[in-house]
C-alpha cells in the first residue's frame, strides 16, 4: 500500500478547535458490504480512508477494482477515489490504523448457531488488534450491527490491551439498503451517534460535516447503548410492517379485497407512511432475519419479551414456504412432474445477496412437491448455485419459461417489469403467471393470454 502523506490540518483527538475543511484519516476494518460502501463514501467526502481486510484475495481484487459485492455505482465510486489518492486497501491492520483519527469496525456479526444471538467474535478480535496497534488517541467506532452493551465490552477490551491509549468508543449504526446504499449514505434520513464524550462527538461531527453542506441531515447524538438499540428497533419495526401487510394480503384474498389499494389507503396516513407496505413472499436478506433474532435474544436475556417481534419472525418464516404452496395450488394442486420457471433469486433487486432469500424456501417447496425448477436472476446466480441443488440456471427469463407449466416472479428486478407477456404466454407450456410481487395488473396479463395469480388480490370468479 502506498504511504499516505500527512493530511493538512489533520484533526487531533484532543484538539477541539476545528477549522472547516479539515481532512481526517479514517481506517475501515472490514471490506464487506457496510465497510466497503462506507469507506468509499467517506473518501468521496474528502477524507483519507484505508480499508483493511484479512482476506488477501479480496484486497487483491479491490486493487484491480473488482468488487466483492454487487451494488449499483460502487465500482465507479471506488475507482474515482482510488485515482484521487483518498482510498486505499491493505491487509495490514497496523498500517491501516497508524495515525488514524477514527477507526471504524465494520466486520460481520452473523447469527450464532444455537441461540440466534449476534456472533461478536470478529468485533472483539478487531477491537483487540486495533488497541494493540494504536499510535495516538483515536475514536473507535462500531459500525457493525451489535447488541446493546457491545460498546461497553469493546471499551473494556481496549482499556485492557492499551490502558493509556486515550481511545474513545462510539456507536454509529448503519442504515443502508442494499441496492441503494450509496444514496442512503450520502442522503440519509438521520445519522445516529452514540457517545457521551464531547471529544468523540466533535470528531464524528467533523467526519459527517460534508452531509450538512448539501442538506440538513439530522445528526442525532444519544448514549451509546441507546444508539445500539436504535438499529435493532428500526429493523424490527420495518419487519413488523412488512409482515403486517402480508397478513392483510391473506385476508384480502379471503374477502375479495385488493391489498395494493389497502396499502395505498393506509399509507396515505402520515402516521403510517407508504414504505414497506408492499405485500410479497416475506422479508429476507442480511439484516431483518438476523437482527430480529438478535433483538429477541437480548430481550430474553433481560426478561422483557418482545411478543410482537417474536410473532413476526414466526409468521415470516412460515410465509416463505407458503408461497411455494401458493404456486402449487395455482397449478391445480399437483406439481409432480411439472416444470416451474422462477424469475428472481436474490432477496431483493439490485443486489446479489441470497441470505435468507424467499426464493430458497419457495423453490424447496416446489422441489419437495416433485417439480423441476428452472431459474433466472440478473446478478444472483453465482451466489445461488451452492444454495440451490437440482435447479437449472438459465441465461434469460424467456429461456427459463420455455415449456414451463408456470412462471413465478419472486424478486422484483426492473427487467421483470417490462416482460413481453404475449411472448411468455406462447413460450410457456401452460400460460400461468404467479406474480408474488404484484408487478402486473390482471387486465394486462389477460390481454396477453396469461392467467394471473397475485398476492392479496380478489380470487377470480
Coordinates of N, CA and C in Angstrom, one line a residue, residues 220-386:
X220 N -28.0 12.8 15.0 CA -28.6 12.5 16.3 C -27.6 11.9 17.3
X221 N -27.3 12.6 18.4 CA -26.4 12.1 19.4 C -27.2 11.5 20.5
X222 N -26.8 10.3 20.9 CA -27.5 9.6 22.0 C -26.4 9.0 22.9
X223 N -26.9 8.3 23.9 CA -26.0 7.4 24.7 C -25.6 6.2 23.8
X224 N -24.5 5.6 24.1 CA -24.0 4.5 23.3 C -25.0 3.3 23.3
X225 N -25.5 2.9 24.4 CA -26.5 1.8 24.4 C -27.8 2.2 23.7
X226 N -28.2 3.4 23.8 CA -29.4 3.8 23.1 C -29.2 3.7 21.6
X227 N -28.0 4.1 21.1 CA -27.6 4.1 19.7 C -27.7 2.6 19.2
X228 N -27.1 1.7 20.0 CA -27.1 0.3 19.6 C -28.5 -0.3 19.5
X229 N -29.4 0.2 20.4 CA -30.8 -0.3 20.3 C -31.6 0.3 19.2
X230 N -31.3 1.5 18.8 CA -32.0 2.2 17.7 C -31.9 1.3 16.5
X231 N -30.8 0.8 16.2 CA -30.6 0.0 14.9 C -31.5 -1.2 15.0
X232 N -31.5 -2.0 16.1 CA -32.4 -3.2 16.2 C -33.8 -2.8 16.2
X233 N -34.2 -1.7 16.9 CA -35.6 -1.4 17.0 C -36.1 -0.9 15.6
X234 N -35.3 -0.2 14.8 CA -35.7 0.2 13.5 C -36.0 -1.0 12.6
X235 N -35.0 -1.9 12.5 CA -35.2 -3.1 11.7 C -36.3 -3.9 12.1
X236 N -36.5 -4.1 13.4 CA -37.6 -4.9 13.9 C -39.0 -4.3 13.5
X237 N -39.1 -2.9 13.6 CA -40.3 -2.3 13.3 C -40.6 -2.4 11.8
X238 N -39.6 -2.3 10.9 CA -39.8 -2.5 9.5 C -40.2 -3.9 9.2
X239 N -39.6 -4.9 9.9 CA -40.0 -6.3 9.7 C -41.5 -6.5 10.1
X240 N -41.9 -5.9 11.2 CA -43.3 -6.0 11.6 C -44.2 -5.4 10.5
X241 N -43.8 -4.3 10.0 CA -44.7 -3.6 9.0 C -44.9 -4.5 7.7
X242 N -43.7 -5.1 7.3 CA -43.8 -6.0 6.1 C -44.7 -7.2 6.4
X243 N -44.5 -7.8 7.6 CA -45.3 -8.9 8.0 C -46.8 -8.6 8.2
X244 N -47.1 -7.4 8.7 CA -48.4 -7.0 8.9 C -49.2 -6.9 7.5
X245 N -48.6 -6.3 6.5 CA -49.3 -6.1 5.2 C -49.4 -7.5 4.5
X246 N -48.4 -8.4 4.8 CA -48.6 -9.7 4.2 C -49.7 -10.5 4.8
X247 N -50.0 -10.3 6.1 CA -51.1 -11.0 6.7 C -52.4 -10.3 6.2
X248 N -52.4 -9.0 6.0 CA -53.6 -8.3 5.5 C -53.8 -8.8 4.0
X249 N -52.8 -9.1 3.3 CA -52.9 -9.7 1.9 C -53.7 -11.0 1.9
X250 N -53.4 -11.8 2.9 CA -54.1 -13.1 3.0 C -55.6 -12.8 3.3
X251 N -55.9 -11.9 4.1 CA -57.3 -11.5 4.4 C -58.0 -11.0 3.2
X252 N -57.2 -10.2 2.4 CA -57.8 -9.6 1.2 C -58.2 -10.7 0.2
X253 N -57.4 -11.7 0.1 CA -57.7 -12.8 -0.8 C -59.0 -13.6 -0.3
X254 N -59.2 -13.6 1.0 CA -60.3 -14.4 1.5 C -61.6 -13.6 1.4
X255 N -61.5 -12.2 1.5 CA -62.8 -11.5 1.5 C -63.0 -10.7 0.2
X256 N -62.1 -10.9 -0.8 CA -62.3 -10.2 -2.1 C -61.9 -8.8 -2.2
X257 N -60.9 -8.4 -1.4 CA -60.3 -7.0 -1.4 C -59.0 -7.1 -2.1
X258 N -58.4 -5.9 -2.4 CA -57.2 -5.7 -3.1 C -56.2 -5.1 -2.2
X259 N -55.1 -5.8 -1.9 CA -54.1 -5.4 -0.9 C -53.4 -4.2 -1.4
X260 N -53.2 -4.0 -2.7 CA -52.5 -2.8 -3.1 C -53.3 -1.5 -2.9
X261 N -54.6 -1.6 -3.0 CA -55.4 -0.5 -2.7 C -55.5 -0.3 -1.2
X262 N -55.5 -1.3 -0.4 CA -55.5 -1.2 1.0 C -54.2 -0.5 1.4
X263 N -53.1 -0.9 0.9 CA -51.8 -0.3 1.2 C -51.7 1.1 0.9
X264 N -52.3 1.5 -0.3 CA -52.3 2.9 -0.6 C -53.2 3.7 0.4
X265 N -54.3 3.1 0.7 CA -55.3 3.8 1.6 C -54.7 4.0 3.0
X266 N -54.0 3.1 3.5 CA -53.5 3.3 4.9 C -52.1 4.0 4.8
X267 N -51.4 3.9 3.7 CA -50.1 4.5 3.6 C -50.2 6.0 3.4
X268 N -51.4 6.5 3.0 CA -51.6 8.0 2.8 C -51.7 8.6 4.2
X269 N -51.9 7.9 5.2 CA -51.9 8.4 6.6 C -50.5 8.6 7.0
X270 N -50.1 9.9 7.2 CA -48.7 10.1 7.5 C -48.2 9.6 8.8
X271 N -49.1 9.1 9.6 CA -48.7 8.4 10.9 C -48.2 7.0 10.5
X272 N -48.6 6.5 9.4 CA -48.2 5.1 8.9 C -47.2 5.1 7.9
X273 N -47.4 5.9 6.8 CA -46.5 6.0 5.7 C -46.6 4.9 4.7
X274 N -46.2 5.1 3.5 CA -46.4 4.2 2.4 C -45.3 3.1 2.3
X275 N -44.1 3.4 2.8 CA -43.0 2.5 2.7 C -43.1 1.2 3.4
X276 N -42.6 0.1 2.9 CA -42.7 -1.2 3.5 C -44.1 -1.8 3.7
X277 N -45.0 -1.3 2.8 CA -46.3 -1.8 2.8 C -46.6 -2.5 1.5
X278 N -45.7 -3.2 0.9 CA -45.8 -4.0 -0.3 C -45.9 -5.5 0.0
X279 N -47.1 -6.0 -0.2 CA -47.2 -7.5 0.1 C -46.3 -8.3 -0.9
X280 N -45.8 -9.4 -0.3 CA -45.0 -10.3 -1.1 C -44.7 -11.6 -0.4
X281 N -43.6 -12.2 -0.8 CA -43.3 -13.6 -0.2 C -42.6 -13.6 1.1
X282 N -42.5 -12.4 1.8 CA -41.8 -12.3 3.1 C -40.4 -11.7 2.9
X283 N -39.9 -11.2 4.1 CA -38.6 -10.5 4.0 C -37.4 -11.5 4.2
X284 N -36.3 -11.1 3.7 CA -35.1 -11.9 3.8 C -33.9 -11.0 3.9
X285 N -32.7 -11.4 3.4 CA -31.6 -10.6 3.4 C -30.7 -10.7 4.6
X286 N -29.7 -9.8 4.7 CA -28.7 -9.9 5.8 C -29.0 -9.2 7.1
X287 N -30.1 -8.4 7.0 CA -30.4 -7.6 8.2 C -31.6 -8.1 9.0
X288 N -32.8 -8.0 8.4 CA -34.0 -8.3 9.1 C -34.1 -9.6 9.8
X289 N -33.8 -10.7 9.1 CA -33.8 -12.0 9.8 C -32.8 -12.1 11.0
X290 N -31.6 -11.6 10.7 CA -30.5 -11.7 11.8 C -30.8 -10.8 12.9
X291 N -31.3 -9.6 12.6 CA -31.4 -8.5 13.6 C -32.7 -8.8 14.5
X292 N -33.7 -9.3 13.9 CA -34.9 -9.6 14.7 C -34.6 -10.7 15.7
X293 N -33.8 -11.7 15.3 CA -33.4 -12.8 16.2 C -32.5 -12.3 17.3
X294 N -31.6 -11.4 17.0 CA -30.7 -10.9 18.0 C -31.4 -10.1 19.0
X295 N -32.4 -9.3 18.5 CA -33.2 -8.5 19.4 C -34.0 -9.4 20.4
X296 N -34.6 -10.4 19.9 CA -35.3 -11.4 20.7 C -34.4 -12.0 21.8
X297 N -33.2 -12.3 21.4 CA -32.2 -12.9 22.3 C -31.9 -11.9 23.4
X298 N -31.6 -10.7 23.0 CA -31.3 -9.6 24.0 C -32.5 -9.4 25.0
X299 N -33.7 -9.4 24.4 CA -34.9 -9.3 25.2 C -35.1 -10.4 26.2
X300 N -34.9 -11.6 25.7 CA -35.0 -12.8 26.6 C -34.0 -12.7 27.7
X301 N -32.7 -12.3 27.4 CA -31.7 -12.2 28.4 C -32.0 -11.2 29.5
X302 N -32.8 -10.2 29.1 CA -33.2 -9.2 30.0 C -34.6 -9.3 30.5
X303 N -35.2 -10.5 30.3 CA -36.6 -10.8 30.8 C -37.6 -9.8 30.4
X304 N -37.5 -9.3 29.1 CA -38.5 -8.4 28.6 C -39.0 -8.9 27.2
X305 N -39.9 -9.8 27.2 CA -40.3 -10.5 26.0 C -40.8 -9.4 25.0
X306 N -40.5 -9.7 23.7 CA -40.9 -8.8 22.6 C -41.9 -9.7 21.8
X307 N -43.1 -9.8 22.2 CA -44.0 -10.8 21.6 C -44.4 -10.4 20.2
X308 N -44.5 -9.1 19.9 CA -44.9 -8.7 18.5 C -43.8 -9.1 17.5
X309 N -42.5 -8.9 17.9 CA -41.4 -9.3 17.1 C -41.3 -10.8 17.0
X310 N -41.5 -11.5 18.1 CA -41.5 -12.9 18.1 C -42.5 -13.5 17.1
X311 N -43.7 -13.0 17.1 CA -44.7 -13.4 16.2 C -44.4 -13.1 14.7
X312 N -43.7 -11.9 14.5 CA -43.3 -11.5 13.2 C -42.3 -12.5 12.6
X313 N -41.4 -12.9 13.4 CA -40.4 -13.9 12.9 C -41.0 -15.2 12.5
X314 N -41.9 -15.7 13.4 CA -42.6 -16.9 13.1 C -43.5 -16.9 11.8
X315 N -44.2 -15.8 11.7 CA -45.1 -15.6 10.6 C -44.3 -15.5 9.3
X316 N -43.2 -14.7 9.3 CA -42.4 -14.5 8.1 C -41.8 -15.8 7.7
X317 N -41.3 -16.6 8.6 CA -40.6 -17.9 8.2 C -41.7 -18.8 7.6
X318 N -42.9 -18.9 8.1 CA -43.9 -19.7 7.6 C -44.4 -19.2 6.2
X319 N -44.4 -17.9 6.0 CA -44.9 -17.4 4.8 C -44.1 -17.8 3.5
X320 N -42.8 -17.8 3.7 CA -41.9 -18.1 2.5 C -42.3 -19.4 1.9
X321 N -42.4 -20.5 2.7 CA -42.7 -21.8 2.2 C -44.2 -21.8 1.7
X322 N -45.0 -21.0 2.4 CA -46.4 -20.9 2.0 C -46.6 -20.4 0.6
X323 N -45.6 -19.6 0.1 CA -45.7 -19.1 -1.2 C -45.4 -20.2 -2.2
X324 N -44.6 -21.2 -1.8 CA -44.4 -22.3 -2.7 C -45.7 -23.1 -2.8
X325 N -46.4 -23.2 -1.7 CA -47.7 -23.9 -1.8 C -48.7 -23.2 -2.6
X326 N -48.6 -21.8 -2.6 CA -49.5 -21.0 -3.4 C -49.3 -21.3 -4.9
X327 N -48.0 -21.4 -5.3 CA -47.8 -21.8 -6.7 C -48.3 -23.1 -7.0
X328 N -48.2 -24.1 -6.2 CA -48.7 -25.4 -6.4 C -50.2 -25.4 -6.5
X329 N -50.8 -24.7 -5.7 CA -52.3 -24.5 -5.7 C -52.7 -23.9 -7.0
X330 N -52.0 -22.9 -7.5 CA -52.3 -22.3 -8.8 C -52.2 -23.3 -10.0
X331 N -51.3 -24.3 -9.8 CA -51.1 -25.3 -10.8 C -52.1 -26.4 -10.7
X332 N -53.1 -26.3 -9.9 CA -54.1 -27.3 -9.8 C -53.9 -28.2 -8.6
X333 N -53.0 -27.9 -7.8 CA -52.7 -28.6 -6.6 C -51.7 -29.8 -6.7
X334 N -51.2 -29.9 -7.9 CA -50.2 -31.0 -8.2 C -49.1 -30.5 -9.0
X335 N -47.9 -30.5 -8.5 CA -46.7 -30.1 -9.2 C -45.8 -31.2 -9.7
X336 N -46.2 -32.4 -9.3 CA -45.3 -33.6 -9.6 C -45.1 -33.7 -11.2
X337 N -43.8 -33.8 -11.6 CA -43.5 -33.9 -12.9 C -43.6 -32.7 -13.8
X338 N -44.0 -31.6 -13.2 CA -44.2 -30.3 -13.9 C -42.9 -29.4 -13.7
X339 N -42.8 -28.4 -14.6 CA -41.7 -27.5 -14.6 C -42.1 -26.1 -14.2
X340 N -41.4 -25.5 -13.3 CA -41.7 -24.2 -12.9 C -40.5 -23.2 -13.2
X341 N -40.8 -22.1 -13.8 CA -39.8 -21.1 -14.1 C -39.8 -20.0 -13.0
X342 N -38.7 -19.8 -12.4 CA -38.7 -18.8 -11.3 C -37.8 -17.7 -11.7
X343 N -38.4 -16.5 -11.7 CA -37.7 -15.3 -12.0 C -37.3 -14.5 -10.7
X344 N -36.0 -14.3 -10.5 CA -35.6 -13.6 -9.3 C -35.2 -14.5 -8.2
X345 N -34.0 -14.5 -7.8 CA -33.5 -15.4 -6.7 C -33.0 -14.6 -5.5
X346 N -32.4 -13.4 -5.7 CA -31.9 -12.6 -4.6 C -33.1 -12.1 -3.7
X347 N -32.8 -11.8 -2.5 CA -33.8 -11.4 -1.5 C -34.5 -10.1 -1.9
X348 N -33.8 -9.3 -2.7 CA -34.4 -8.0 -3.3 C -33.6 -7.7 -4.5
X349 N -34.1 -6.8 -5.3 CA -33.4 -6.4 -6.6 C -32.2 -5.5 -6.3
X350 N -31.3 -5.4 -7.3 CA -30.1 -4.6 -7.2 C -29.1 -5.1 -6.2
X351 N -29.1 -6.4 -6.0 CA -28.1 -6.9 -5.1 C -27.9 -8.4 -5.5
X352 N -26.7 -9.0 -5.1 CA -26.5 -10.4 -5.4 C -26.6 -11.2 -4.1
X353 N -27.2 -10.6 -3.1 CA -27.3 -11.2 -1.8 C -28.4 -12.3 -1.7
X354 N -28.1 -13.5 -1.4 CA -29.0 -14.6 -1.3 C -29.4 -15.0 0.1
X355 N -28.8 -14.3 1.1 CA -29.1 -14.6 2.5 C -30.5 -14.6 2.9
X356 N -31.1 -15.7 3.3 CA -32.5 -15.8 3.7 C -33.5 -15.3 2.7
X357 N -33.1 -15.5 1.4 CA -34.0 -15.0 0.3 C -35.2 -15.9 0.3
X358 N -36.4 -15.3 0.0 CA -37.6 -16.1 0.0 C -37.6 -17.2 -1.1
X359 N -36.8 -16.9 -2.2 CA -36.7 -17.9 -3.3 C -36.2 -19.3 -2.8
X360 N -35.4 -19.3 -1.8 CA -34.8 -20.5 -1.3 C -36.0 -21.4 -0.7
X361 N -36.9 -20.9 0.0 CA -38.0 -21.6 0.6 C -39.0 -22.0 -0.5
X362 N -39.3 -21.0 -1.4 CA -40.3 -21.3 -2.4 C -39.8 -22.4 -3.3
X363 N -38.5 -22.4 -3.7 CA -38.0 -23.5 -4.6 C -38.0 -24.8 -3.8
X364 N -37.6 -24.8 -2.6 CA -37.6 -26.0 -1.8 C -39.0 -26.7 -1.7
X365 N -40.0 -25.8 -1.5 CA -41.4 -26.4 -1.5 C -41.8 -26.9 -2.9
X366 N -41.4 -26.3 -3.9 CA -41.7 -26.8 -5.3 C -41.0 -28.1 -5.6
X367 N -39.7 -28.2 -5.2 CA -39.0 -29.4 -5.4 C -39.5 -30.6 -4.6
X368 N -39.9 -30.3 -3.3 CA -40.4 -31.3 -2.5 C -41.7 -31.8 -3.0
X369 N -42.4 -31.0 -3.8 CA -43.7 -31.4 -4.4 C -43.5 -32.1 -5.7
X370 N -42.2 -32.3 -6.1 CA -41.9 -33.1 -7.3 C -41.7 -32.3 -8.6
X371 N -41.7 -30.9 -8.4 CA -41.5 -30.1 -9.6 C -40.0 -29.9 -10.0
X372 N -39.8 -29.7 -11.3 CA -38.5 -29.3 -11.8 C -38.4 -27.8 -11.8
X373 N -37.3 -27.2 -11.4 CA -37.3 -25.7 -11.3 C -36.2 -25.2 -12.2
X374 N -36.6 -24.2 -13.0 CA -35.6 -23.5 -13.9 C -35.6 -22.1 -13.4
X375 N -34.5 -21.4 -13.3 CA -34.4 -20.1 -12.7 C -33.5 -19.1 -13.4
X376 N -33.9 -17.9 -13.3 CA -33.1 -16.8 -13.8 C -33.0 -15.6 -12.8
X377 N -31.8 -15.0 -12.7 CA -31.6 -13.8 -11.9 C -30.5 -13.0 -12.5
X378 N -30.7 -11.7 -12.6 CA -29.7 -10.9 -13.3 C -28.3 -10.9 -12.6
X379 N -28.2 -11.0 -11.3 CA -27.0 -10.9 -10.6 C -26.7 -12.0 -9.6
X380 N -27.7 -12.8 -9.2 CA -27.6 -13.6 -8.0 C -27.2 -15.1 -8.3
X381 N -27.0 -15.5 -9.6 CA -26.8 -16.9 -9.9 C -25.6 -17.5 -9.2
X382 N -24.5 -16.8 -9.2 CA -23.2 -17.4 -8.6 C -23.4 -17.6 -7.1
X383 N -24.1 -16.7 -6.5 CA -24.3 -16.8 -5.1 C -25.4 -17.9 -4.8
X384 N -26.3 -18.1 -5.8 CA -27.4 -19.1 -5.6 C -26.9 -20.5 -5.8
X385 N -26.0 -20.7 -6.7 CA -25.6 -22.1 -7.1 C -25.4 -23.0 -6.0
X386 N -24.5 -22.6 -5.0 CA -24.3 -23.6 -3.9 C -25.4 -23.8 -3.0

